[in-house]
JSON list of C-alpha atoms in Angstrom, two decimals:
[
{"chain": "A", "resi": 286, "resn": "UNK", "atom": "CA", "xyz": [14.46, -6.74, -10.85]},
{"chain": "A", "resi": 287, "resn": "UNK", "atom": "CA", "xyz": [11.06, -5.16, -11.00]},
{"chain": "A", "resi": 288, "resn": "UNK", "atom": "CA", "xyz": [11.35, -1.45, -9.98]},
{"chain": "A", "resi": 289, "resn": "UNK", "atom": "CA", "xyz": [8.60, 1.48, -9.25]},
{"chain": "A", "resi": 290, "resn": "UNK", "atom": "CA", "xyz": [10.12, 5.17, -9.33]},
{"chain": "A", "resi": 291, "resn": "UNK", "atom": "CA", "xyz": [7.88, 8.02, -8.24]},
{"chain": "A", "resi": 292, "resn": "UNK", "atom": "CA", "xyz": [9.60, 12.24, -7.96]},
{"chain": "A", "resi": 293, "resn": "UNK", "atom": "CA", "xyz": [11.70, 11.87, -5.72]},
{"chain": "A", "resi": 294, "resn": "UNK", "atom": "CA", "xyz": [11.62, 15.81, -5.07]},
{"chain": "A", "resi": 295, "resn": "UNK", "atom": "CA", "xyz": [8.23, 17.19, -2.78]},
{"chain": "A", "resi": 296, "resn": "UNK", "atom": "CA", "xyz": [6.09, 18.61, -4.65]},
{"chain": "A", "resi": 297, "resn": "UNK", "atom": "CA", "xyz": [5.03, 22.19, -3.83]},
{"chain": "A", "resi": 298, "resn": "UNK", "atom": "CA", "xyz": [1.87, 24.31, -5.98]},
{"chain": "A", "resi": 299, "resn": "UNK", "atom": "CA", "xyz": [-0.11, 27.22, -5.54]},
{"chain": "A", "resi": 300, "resn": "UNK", "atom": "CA", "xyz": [-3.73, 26.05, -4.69]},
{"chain": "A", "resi": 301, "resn": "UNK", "atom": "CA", "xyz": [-6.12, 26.05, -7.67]},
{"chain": "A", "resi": 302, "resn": "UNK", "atom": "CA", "xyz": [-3.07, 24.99, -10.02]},
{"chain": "A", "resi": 303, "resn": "UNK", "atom": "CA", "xyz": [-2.88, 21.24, -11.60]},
{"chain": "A", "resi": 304, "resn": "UNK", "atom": "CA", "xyz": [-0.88, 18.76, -9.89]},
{"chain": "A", "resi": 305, "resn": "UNK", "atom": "CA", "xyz": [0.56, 16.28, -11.85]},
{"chain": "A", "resi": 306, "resn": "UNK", "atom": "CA", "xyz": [2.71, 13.43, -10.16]},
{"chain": "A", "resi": 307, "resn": "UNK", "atom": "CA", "xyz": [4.51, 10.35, -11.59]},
{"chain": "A", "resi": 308, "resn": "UNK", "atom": "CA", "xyz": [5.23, 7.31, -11.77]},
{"chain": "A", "resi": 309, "resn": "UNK", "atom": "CA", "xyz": [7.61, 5.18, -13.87]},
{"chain": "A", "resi": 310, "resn": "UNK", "atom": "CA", "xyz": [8.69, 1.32, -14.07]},
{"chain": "A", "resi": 311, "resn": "UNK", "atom": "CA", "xyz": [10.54, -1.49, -15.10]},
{"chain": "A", "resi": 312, "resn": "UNK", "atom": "CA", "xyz": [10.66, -5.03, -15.70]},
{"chain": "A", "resi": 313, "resn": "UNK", "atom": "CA", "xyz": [7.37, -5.03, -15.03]},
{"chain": "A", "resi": 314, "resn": "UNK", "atom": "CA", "xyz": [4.03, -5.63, -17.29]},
{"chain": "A", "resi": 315, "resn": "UNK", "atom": "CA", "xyz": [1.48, -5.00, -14.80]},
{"chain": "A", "resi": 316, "resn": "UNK", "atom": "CA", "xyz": [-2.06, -5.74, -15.99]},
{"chain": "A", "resi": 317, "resn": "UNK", "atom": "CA", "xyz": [-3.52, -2.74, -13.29]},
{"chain": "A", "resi": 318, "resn": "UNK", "atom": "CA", "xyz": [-1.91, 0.51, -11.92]},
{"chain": "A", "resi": 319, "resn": "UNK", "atom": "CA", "xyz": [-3.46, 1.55, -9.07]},
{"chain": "A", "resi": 320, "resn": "UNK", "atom": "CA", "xyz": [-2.92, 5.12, -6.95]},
{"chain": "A", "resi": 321, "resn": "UNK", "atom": "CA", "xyz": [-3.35, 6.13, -3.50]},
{"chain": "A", "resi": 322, "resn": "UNK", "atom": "CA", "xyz": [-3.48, 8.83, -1.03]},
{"chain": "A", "resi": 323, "resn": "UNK", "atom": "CA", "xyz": [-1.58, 8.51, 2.37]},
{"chain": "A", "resi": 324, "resn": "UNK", "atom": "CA", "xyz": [-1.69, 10.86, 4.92]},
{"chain": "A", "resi": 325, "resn": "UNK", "atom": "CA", "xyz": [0.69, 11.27, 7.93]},
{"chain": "A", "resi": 326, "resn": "UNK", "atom": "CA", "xyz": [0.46, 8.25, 10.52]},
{"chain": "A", "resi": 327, "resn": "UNK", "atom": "CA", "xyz": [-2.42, 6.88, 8.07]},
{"chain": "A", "resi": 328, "resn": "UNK", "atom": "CA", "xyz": [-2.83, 3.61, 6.00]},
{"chain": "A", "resi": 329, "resn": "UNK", "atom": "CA", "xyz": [-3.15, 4.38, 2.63]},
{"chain": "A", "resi": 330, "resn": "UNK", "atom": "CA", "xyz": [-6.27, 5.09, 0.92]},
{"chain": "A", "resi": 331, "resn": "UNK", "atom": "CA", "xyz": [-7.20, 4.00, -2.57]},
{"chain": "A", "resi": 332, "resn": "UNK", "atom": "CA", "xyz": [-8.03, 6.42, -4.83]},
{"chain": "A", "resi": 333, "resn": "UNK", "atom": "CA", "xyz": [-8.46, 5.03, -8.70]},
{"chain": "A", "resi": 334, "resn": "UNK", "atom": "CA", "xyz": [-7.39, 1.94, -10.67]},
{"chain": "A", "resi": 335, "resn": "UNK", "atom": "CA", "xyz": [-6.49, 1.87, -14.42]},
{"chain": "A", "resi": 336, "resn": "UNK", "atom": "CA", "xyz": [-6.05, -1.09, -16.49]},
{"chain": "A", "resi": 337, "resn": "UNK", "atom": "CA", "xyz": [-3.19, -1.65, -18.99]},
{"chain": "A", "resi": 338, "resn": "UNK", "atom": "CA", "xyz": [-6.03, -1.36, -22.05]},
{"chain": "A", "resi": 339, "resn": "UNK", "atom": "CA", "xyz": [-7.25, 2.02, -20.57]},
{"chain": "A", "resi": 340, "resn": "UNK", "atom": "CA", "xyz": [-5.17, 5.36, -21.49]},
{"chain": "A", "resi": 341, "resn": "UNK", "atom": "CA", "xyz": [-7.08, 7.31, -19.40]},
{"chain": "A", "resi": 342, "resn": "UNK", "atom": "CA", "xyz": [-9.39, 7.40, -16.84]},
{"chain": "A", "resi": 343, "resn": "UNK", "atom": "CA", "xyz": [-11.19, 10.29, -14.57]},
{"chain": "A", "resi": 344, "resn": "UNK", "atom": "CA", "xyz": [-12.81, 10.63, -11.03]},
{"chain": "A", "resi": 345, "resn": "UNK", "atom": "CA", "xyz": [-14.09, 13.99, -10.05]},
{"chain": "A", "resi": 346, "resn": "UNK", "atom": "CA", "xyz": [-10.81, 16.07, -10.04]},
{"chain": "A", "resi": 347, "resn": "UNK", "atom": "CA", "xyz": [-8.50, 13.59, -10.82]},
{"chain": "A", "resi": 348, "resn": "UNK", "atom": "CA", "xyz": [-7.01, 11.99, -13.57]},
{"chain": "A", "resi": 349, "resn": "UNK", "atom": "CA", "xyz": [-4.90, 9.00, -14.47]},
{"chain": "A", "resi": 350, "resn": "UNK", "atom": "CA", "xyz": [-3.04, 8.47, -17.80]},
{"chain": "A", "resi": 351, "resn": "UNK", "atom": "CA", "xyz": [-1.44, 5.21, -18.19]},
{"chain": "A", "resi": 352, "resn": "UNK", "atom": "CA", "xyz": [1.01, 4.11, -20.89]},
{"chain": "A", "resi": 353, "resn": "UNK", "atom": "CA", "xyz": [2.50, 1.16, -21.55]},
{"chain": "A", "resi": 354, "resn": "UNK", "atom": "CA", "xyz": [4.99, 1.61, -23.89]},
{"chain": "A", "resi": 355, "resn": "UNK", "atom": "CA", "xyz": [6.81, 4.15, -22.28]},
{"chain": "A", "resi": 356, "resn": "UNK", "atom": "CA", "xyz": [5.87, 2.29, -18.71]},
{"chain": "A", "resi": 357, "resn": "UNK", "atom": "CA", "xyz": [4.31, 5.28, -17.35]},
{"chain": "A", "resi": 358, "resn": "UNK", "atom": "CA", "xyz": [1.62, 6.78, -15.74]},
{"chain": "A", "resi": 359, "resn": "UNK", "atom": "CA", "xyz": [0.64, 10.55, -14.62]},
{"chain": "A", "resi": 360, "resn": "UNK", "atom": "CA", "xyz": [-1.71, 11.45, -12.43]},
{"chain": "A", "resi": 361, "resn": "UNK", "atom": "CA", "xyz": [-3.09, 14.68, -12.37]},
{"chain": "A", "resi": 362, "resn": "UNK", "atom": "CA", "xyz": [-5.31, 16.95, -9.68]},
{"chain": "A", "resi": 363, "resn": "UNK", "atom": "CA", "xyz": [-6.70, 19.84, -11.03]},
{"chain": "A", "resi": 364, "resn": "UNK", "atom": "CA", "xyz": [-8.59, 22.61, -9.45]},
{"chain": "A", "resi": 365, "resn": "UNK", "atom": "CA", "xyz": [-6.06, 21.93, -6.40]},
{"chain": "A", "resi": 366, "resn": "UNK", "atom": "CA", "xyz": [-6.89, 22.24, -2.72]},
{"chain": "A", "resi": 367, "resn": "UNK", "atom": "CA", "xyz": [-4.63, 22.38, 0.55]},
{"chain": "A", "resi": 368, "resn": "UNK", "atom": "CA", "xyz": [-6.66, 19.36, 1.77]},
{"chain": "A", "resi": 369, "resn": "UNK", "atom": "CA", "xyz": [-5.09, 17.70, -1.34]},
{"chain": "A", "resi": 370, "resn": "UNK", "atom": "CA", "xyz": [-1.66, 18.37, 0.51]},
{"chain": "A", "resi": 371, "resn": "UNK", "atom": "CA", "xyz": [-0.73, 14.11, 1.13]},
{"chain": "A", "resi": 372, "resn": "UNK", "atom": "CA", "xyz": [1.40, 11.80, -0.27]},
{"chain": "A", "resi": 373, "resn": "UNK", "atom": "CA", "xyz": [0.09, 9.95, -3.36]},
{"chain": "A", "resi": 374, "resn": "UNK", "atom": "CA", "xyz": [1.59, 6.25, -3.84]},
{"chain": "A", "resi": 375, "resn": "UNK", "atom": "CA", "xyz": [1.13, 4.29, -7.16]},
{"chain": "A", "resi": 376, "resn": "UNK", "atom": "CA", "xyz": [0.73, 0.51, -7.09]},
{"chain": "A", "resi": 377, "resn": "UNK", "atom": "CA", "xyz": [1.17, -2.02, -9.92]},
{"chain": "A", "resi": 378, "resn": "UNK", "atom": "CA", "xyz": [-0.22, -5.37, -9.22]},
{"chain": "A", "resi": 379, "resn": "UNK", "atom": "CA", "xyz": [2.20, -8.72, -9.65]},
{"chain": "A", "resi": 380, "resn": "UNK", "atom": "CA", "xyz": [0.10, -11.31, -9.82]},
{"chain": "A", "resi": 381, "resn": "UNK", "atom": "CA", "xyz": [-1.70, -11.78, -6.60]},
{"chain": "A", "resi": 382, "resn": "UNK", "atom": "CA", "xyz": [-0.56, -8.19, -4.82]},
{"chain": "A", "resi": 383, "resn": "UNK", "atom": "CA", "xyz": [0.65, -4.84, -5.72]},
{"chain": "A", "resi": 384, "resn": "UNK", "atom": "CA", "xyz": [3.73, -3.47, -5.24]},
{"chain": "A", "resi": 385, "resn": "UNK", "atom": "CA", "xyz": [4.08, 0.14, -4.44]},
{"chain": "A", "resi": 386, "resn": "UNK", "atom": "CA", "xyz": [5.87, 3.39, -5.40]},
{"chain": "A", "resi": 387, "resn": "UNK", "atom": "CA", "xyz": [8.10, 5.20, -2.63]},
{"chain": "A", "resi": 388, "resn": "UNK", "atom": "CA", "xyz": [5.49, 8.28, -2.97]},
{"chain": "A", "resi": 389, "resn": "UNK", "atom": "CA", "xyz": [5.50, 11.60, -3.76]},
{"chain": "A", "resi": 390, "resn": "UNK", "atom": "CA", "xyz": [4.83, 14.74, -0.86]},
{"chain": "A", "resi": 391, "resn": "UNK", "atom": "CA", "xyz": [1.92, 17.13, -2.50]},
{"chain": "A", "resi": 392, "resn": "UNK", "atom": "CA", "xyz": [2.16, 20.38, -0.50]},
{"chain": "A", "resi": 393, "resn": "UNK", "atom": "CA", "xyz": [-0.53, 22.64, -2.02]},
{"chain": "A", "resi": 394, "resn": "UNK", "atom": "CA", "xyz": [-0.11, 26.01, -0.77]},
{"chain": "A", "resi": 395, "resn": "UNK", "atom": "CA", "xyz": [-2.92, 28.50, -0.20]},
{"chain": "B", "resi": 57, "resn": "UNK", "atom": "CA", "xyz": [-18.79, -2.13, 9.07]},
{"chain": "B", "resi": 58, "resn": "UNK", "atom": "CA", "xyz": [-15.66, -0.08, 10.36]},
{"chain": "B", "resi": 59, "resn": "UNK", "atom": "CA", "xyz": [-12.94, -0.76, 8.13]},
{"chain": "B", "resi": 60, "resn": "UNK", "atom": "CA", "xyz": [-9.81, -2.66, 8.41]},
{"chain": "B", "resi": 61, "resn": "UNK", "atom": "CA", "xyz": [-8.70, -2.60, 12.23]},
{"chain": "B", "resi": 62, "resn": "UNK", "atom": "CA", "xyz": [-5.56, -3.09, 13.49]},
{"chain": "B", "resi": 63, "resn": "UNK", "atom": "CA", "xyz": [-4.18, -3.65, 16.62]},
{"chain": "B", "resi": 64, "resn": "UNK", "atom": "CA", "xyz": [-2.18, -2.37, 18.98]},
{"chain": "B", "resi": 65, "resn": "UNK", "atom": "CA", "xyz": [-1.48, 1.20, 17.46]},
{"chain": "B", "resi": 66, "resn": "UNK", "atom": "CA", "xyz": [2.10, 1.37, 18.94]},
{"chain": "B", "resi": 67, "resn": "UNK", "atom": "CA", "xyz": [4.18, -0.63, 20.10]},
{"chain": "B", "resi": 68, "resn": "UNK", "atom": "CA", "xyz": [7.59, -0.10, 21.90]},
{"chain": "B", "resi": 69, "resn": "UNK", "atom": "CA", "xyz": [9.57, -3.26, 22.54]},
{"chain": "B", "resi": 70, "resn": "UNK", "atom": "CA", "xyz": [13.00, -3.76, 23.98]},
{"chain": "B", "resi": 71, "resn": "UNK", "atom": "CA", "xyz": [15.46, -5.71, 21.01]},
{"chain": "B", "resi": 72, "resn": "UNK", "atom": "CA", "xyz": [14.80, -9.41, 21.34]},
{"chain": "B", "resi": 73, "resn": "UNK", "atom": "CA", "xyz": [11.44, -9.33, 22.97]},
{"chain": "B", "resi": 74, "resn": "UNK", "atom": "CA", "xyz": [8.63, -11.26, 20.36]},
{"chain": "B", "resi": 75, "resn": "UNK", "atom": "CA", "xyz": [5.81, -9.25, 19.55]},
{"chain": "B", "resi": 76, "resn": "UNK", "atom": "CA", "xyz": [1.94, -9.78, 18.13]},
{"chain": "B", "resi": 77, "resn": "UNK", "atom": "CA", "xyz": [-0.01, -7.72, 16.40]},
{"chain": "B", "resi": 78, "resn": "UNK", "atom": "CA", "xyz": [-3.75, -8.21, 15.03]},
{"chain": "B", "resi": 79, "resn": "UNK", "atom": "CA", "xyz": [-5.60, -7.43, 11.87]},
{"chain": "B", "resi": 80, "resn": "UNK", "atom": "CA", "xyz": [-9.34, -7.37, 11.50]},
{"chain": "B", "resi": 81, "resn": "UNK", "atom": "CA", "xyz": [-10.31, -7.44, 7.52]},
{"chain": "B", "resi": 82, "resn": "UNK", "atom": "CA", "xyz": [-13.72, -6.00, 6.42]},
{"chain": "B", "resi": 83, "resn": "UNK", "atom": "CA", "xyz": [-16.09, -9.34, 7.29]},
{"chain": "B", "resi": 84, "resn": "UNK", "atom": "CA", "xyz": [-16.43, -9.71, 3.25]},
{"chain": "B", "resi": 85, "resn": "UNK", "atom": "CA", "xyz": [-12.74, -9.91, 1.98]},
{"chain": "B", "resi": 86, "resn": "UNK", "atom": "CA", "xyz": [-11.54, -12.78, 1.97]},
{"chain": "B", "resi": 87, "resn": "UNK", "atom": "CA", "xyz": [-7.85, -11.60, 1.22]},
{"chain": "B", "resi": 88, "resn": "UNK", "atom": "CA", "xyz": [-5.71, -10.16, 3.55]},
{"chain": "B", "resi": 89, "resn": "UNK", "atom": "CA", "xyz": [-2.26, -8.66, 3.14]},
{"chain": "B", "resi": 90, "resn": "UNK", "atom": "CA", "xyz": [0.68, -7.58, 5.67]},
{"chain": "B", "resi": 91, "resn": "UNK", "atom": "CA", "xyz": [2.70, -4.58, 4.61]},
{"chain": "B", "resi": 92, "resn": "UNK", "atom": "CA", "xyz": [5.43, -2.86, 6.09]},
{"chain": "B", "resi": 93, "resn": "UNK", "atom": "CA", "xyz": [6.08, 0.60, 5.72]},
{"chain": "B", "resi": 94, "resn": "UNK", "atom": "CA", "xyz": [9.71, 2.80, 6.45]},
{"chain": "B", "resi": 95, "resn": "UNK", "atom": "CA", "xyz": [9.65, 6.34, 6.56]},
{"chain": "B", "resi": 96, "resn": "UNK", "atom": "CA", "xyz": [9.74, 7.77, 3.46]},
{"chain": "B", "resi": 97, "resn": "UNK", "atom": "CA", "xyz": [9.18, 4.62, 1.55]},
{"chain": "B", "resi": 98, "resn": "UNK", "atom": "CA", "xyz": [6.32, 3.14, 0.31]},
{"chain": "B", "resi": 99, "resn": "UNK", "atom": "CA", "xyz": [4.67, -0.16, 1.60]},
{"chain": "B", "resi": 100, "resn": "UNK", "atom": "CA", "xyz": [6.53, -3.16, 1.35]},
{"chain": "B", "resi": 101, "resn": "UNK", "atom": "CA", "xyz": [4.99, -6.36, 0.64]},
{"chain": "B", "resi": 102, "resn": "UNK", "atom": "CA", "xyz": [5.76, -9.46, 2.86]},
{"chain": "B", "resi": 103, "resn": "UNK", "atom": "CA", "xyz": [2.62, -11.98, 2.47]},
{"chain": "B", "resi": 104, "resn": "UNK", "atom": "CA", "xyz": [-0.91, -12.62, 1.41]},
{"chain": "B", "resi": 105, "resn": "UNK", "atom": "CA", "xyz": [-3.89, -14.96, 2.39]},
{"chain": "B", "resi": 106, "resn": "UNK", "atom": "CA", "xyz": [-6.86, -15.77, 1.17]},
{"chain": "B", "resi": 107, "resn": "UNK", "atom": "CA", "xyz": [-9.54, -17.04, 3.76]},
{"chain": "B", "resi": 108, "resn": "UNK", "atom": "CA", "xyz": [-6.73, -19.33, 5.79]},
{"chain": "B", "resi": 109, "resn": "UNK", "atom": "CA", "xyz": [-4.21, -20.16, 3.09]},
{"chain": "B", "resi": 110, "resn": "UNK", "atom": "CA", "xyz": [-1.13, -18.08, 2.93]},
{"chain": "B", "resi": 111, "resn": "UNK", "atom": "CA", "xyz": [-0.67, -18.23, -0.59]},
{"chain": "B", "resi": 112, "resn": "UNK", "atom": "CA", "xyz": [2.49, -16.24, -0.69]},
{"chain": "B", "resi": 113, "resn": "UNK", "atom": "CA", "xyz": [5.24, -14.73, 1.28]},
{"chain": "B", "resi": 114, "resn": "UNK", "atom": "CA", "xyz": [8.21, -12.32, 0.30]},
{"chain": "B", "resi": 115, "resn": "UNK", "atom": "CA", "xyz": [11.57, -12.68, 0.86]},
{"chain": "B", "resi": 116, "resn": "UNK", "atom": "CA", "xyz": [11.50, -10.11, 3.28]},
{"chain": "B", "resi": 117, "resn": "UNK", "atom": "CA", "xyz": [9.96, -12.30, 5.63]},
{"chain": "B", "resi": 118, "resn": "UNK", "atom": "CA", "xyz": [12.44, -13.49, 7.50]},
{"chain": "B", "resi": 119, "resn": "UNK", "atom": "CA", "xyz": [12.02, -17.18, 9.40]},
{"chain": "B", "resi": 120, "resn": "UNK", "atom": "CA", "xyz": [11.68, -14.43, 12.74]},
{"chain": "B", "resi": 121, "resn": "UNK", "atom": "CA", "xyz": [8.54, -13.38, 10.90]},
{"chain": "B", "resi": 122, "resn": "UNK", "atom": "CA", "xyz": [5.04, -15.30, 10.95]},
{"chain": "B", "resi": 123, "resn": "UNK", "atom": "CA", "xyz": [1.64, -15.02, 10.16]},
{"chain": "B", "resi": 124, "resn": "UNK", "atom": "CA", "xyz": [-1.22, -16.75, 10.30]},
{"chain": "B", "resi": 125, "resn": "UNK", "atom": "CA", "xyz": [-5.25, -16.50, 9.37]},
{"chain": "B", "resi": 126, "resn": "UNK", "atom": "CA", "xyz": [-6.77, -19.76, 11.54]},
{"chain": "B", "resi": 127, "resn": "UNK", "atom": "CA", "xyz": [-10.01, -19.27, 10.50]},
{"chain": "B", "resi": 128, "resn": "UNK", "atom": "CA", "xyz": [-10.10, -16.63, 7.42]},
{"chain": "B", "resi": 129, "resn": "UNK", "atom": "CA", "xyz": [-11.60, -14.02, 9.75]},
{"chain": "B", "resi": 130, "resn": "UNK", "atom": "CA", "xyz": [-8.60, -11.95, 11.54]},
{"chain": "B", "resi": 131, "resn": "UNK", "atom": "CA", "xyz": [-5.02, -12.33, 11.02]},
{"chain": "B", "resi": 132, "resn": "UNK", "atom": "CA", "xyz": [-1.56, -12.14, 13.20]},
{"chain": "B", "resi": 133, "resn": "UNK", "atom": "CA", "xyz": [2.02, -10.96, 12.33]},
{"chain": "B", "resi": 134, "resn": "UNK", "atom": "CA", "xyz": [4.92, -11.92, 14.87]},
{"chain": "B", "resi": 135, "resn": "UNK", "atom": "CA", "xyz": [8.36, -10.96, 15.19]},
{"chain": "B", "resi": 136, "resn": "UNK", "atom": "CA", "xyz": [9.94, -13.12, 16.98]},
{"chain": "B", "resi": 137, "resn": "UNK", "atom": "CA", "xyz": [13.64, -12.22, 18.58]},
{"chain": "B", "resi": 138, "resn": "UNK", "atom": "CA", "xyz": [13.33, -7.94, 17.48]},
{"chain": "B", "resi": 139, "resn": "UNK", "atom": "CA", "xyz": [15.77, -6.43, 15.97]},
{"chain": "B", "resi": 140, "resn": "UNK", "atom": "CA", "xyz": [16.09, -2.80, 15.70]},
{"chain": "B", "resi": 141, "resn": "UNK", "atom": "CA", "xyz": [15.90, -2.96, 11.76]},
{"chain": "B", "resi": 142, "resn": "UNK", "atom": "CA", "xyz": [12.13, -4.25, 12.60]},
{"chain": "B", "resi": 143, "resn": "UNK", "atom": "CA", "xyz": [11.03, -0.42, 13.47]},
{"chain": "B", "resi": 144, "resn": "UNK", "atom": "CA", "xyz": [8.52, 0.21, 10.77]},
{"chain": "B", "resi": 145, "resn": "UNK", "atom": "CA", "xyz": [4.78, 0.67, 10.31]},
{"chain": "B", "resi": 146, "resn": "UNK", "atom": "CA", "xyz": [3.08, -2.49, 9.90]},
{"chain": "B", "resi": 147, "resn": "UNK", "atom": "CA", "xyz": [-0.10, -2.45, 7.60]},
{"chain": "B", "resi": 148, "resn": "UNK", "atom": "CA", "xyz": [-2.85, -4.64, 6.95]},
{"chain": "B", "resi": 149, "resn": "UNK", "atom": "CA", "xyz": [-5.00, -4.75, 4.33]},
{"chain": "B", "resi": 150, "resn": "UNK", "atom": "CA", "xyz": [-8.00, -6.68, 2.75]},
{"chain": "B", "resi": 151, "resn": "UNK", "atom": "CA", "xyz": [-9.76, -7.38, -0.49]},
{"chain": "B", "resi": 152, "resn": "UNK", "atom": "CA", "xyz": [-12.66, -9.25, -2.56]},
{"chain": "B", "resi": 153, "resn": "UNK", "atom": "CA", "xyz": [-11.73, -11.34, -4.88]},
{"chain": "B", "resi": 154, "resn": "UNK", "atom": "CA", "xyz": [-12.25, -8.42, -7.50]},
{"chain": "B", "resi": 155, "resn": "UNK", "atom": "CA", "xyz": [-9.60, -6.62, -5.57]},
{"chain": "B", "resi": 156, "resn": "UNK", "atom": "CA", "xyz": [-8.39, -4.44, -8.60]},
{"chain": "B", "resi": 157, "resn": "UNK", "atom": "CA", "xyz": [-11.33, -3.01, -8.85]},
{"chain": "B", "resi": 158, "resn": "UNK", "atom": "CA", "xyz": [-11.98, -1.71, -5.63]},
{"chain": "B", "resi": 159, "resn": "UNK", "atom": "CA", "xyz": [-8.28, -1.63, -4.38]},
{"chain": "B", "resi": 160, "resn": "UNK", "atom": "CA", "xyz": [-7.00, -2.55, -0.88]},
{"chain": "B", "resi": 161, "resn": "UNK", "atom": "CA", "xyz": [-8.68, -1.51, 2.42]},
{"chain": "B", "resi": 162, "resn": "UNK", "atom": "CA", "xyz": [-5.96, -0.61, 4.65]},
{"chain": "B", "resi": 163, "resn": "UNK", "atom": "CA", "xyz": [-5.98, -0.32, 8.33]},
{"chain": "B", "resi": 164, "resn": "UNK", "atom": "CA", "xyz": [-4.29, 2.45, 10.22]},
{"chain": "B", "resi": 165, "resn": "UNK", "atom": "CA", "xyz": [-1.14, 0.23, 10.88]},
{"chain": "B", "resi": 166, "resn": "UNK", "atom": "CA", "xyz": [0.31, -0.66, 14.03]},
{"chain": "B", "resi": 167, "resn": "UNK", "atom": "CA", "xyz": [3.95, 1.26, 14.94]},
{"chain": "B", "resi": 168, "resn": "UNK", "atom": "CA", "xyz": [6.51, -0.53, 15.96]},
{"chain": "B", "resi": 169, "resn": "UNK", "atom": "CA", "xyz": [9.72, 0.69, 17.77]},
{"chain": "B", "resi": 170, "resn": "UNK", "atom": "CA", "xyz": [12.31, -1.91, 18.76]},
{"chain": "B", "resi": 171, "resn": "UNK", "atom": "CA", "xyz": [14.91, 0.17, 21.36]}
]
């Protein structure tokens, strides 16, 4: 069956660092990989999408690698910021609707 | 515009009890999604529309579970019969048809707490 895996493990940086979170799958050739940014008691909010013929794609101070042979993609925030401090869930689409990631805690520490 | 609303924003219901909840898309998408979200998970999808046609549904909807889009404007999710494994955040979300490109719209969710 089809299967997203994000860290598991919170992930805790000094502010200024790079973040860089990921997210793995299988059984799954998703055309798009999408990311978002969910805050406590919030819907999630949709940051940047990346198609499977893109390796890599930037907004501001994020970044999102995506490869498809190793079924991958990182996702990177540099210049960190404690109002980056959320939980960022990736989303492959399946046809008609994504399925999402369990999520990974960003704590970025001043 | 003001975004995907949802409504209520919590709900506590007593096991059995059948309970409604509302989504109202962005005027322009005409596709609409129910999610439900556990704590520490991420959204789970149960089922899609686009305008009034429910075009898909997951297994996770149980025959306790419906939705429905009359008109392809706002959209409701019932439980029918609660069960405590039903506590979750329920989100709704909404599209254009170039959804990838834009990604989903979600609303704030509506809580749900089956005691």
């Amino acid at each position: 069956s089809q299967k997203i895996e994000q860290n598991s493990e919170a992930l805790n940086i000094q502010e200024g660092k790079t973040a860089t979170l990921t997210c793995n799958y299988t059984n799954y050739s998703p055309a798009y990989l999408q990311w978002y940014r969910q805050d406590p008691g919030r819907g999630p909010v949709f940051l940047l999408l990346i198609r499977e013929n893109e390796k890599e794609k930037r907004k501001e101070r994020l970044k999102v690698t995506f490869d498809t042979t190793l079924k991958q993609s990182l996702f990177h925030i540099t210049a960190s910021q404690p109002a980056d401090s959320a939980t960022y869930l990736c989303a492959l689409d399946n046809g008609n609707q994504f399925y999402f990631g369990t999520g990974t805690s960003l704590t970025v520490i001043p | 515009d003001t975004g995907v609303s949802q409504n209520p924003r919590h709900k506590i219901t007593k096991r059995g009890q059948n309970v409604t909840f509302r989504c109202d898309p962005i005027s322009e998408h005409n596709r609409l999604y129910w999610y439900r979200q556990t704590l520490g998970q991420g959204p789970e999808f149960l089922t899609y529309f686009q305008n009034e046609a429910q075009l898909e549904k997951s297994r996770l909807l149980s025959d306790r579970f419906s939705a429905e889009r009359p008109k392809g404007s706002f959209s409701t999710l019932e439980i029918q019969r609660t069960e405590q494994g039903d506590s979750a955040m329920y989100l709704c979300a909404s599209s254009t048809p170039w959804q990838a490109e834009y990604g989903y719209t979600f609303g704030s969710g509506t809580r749900l707490t089956v005691v």
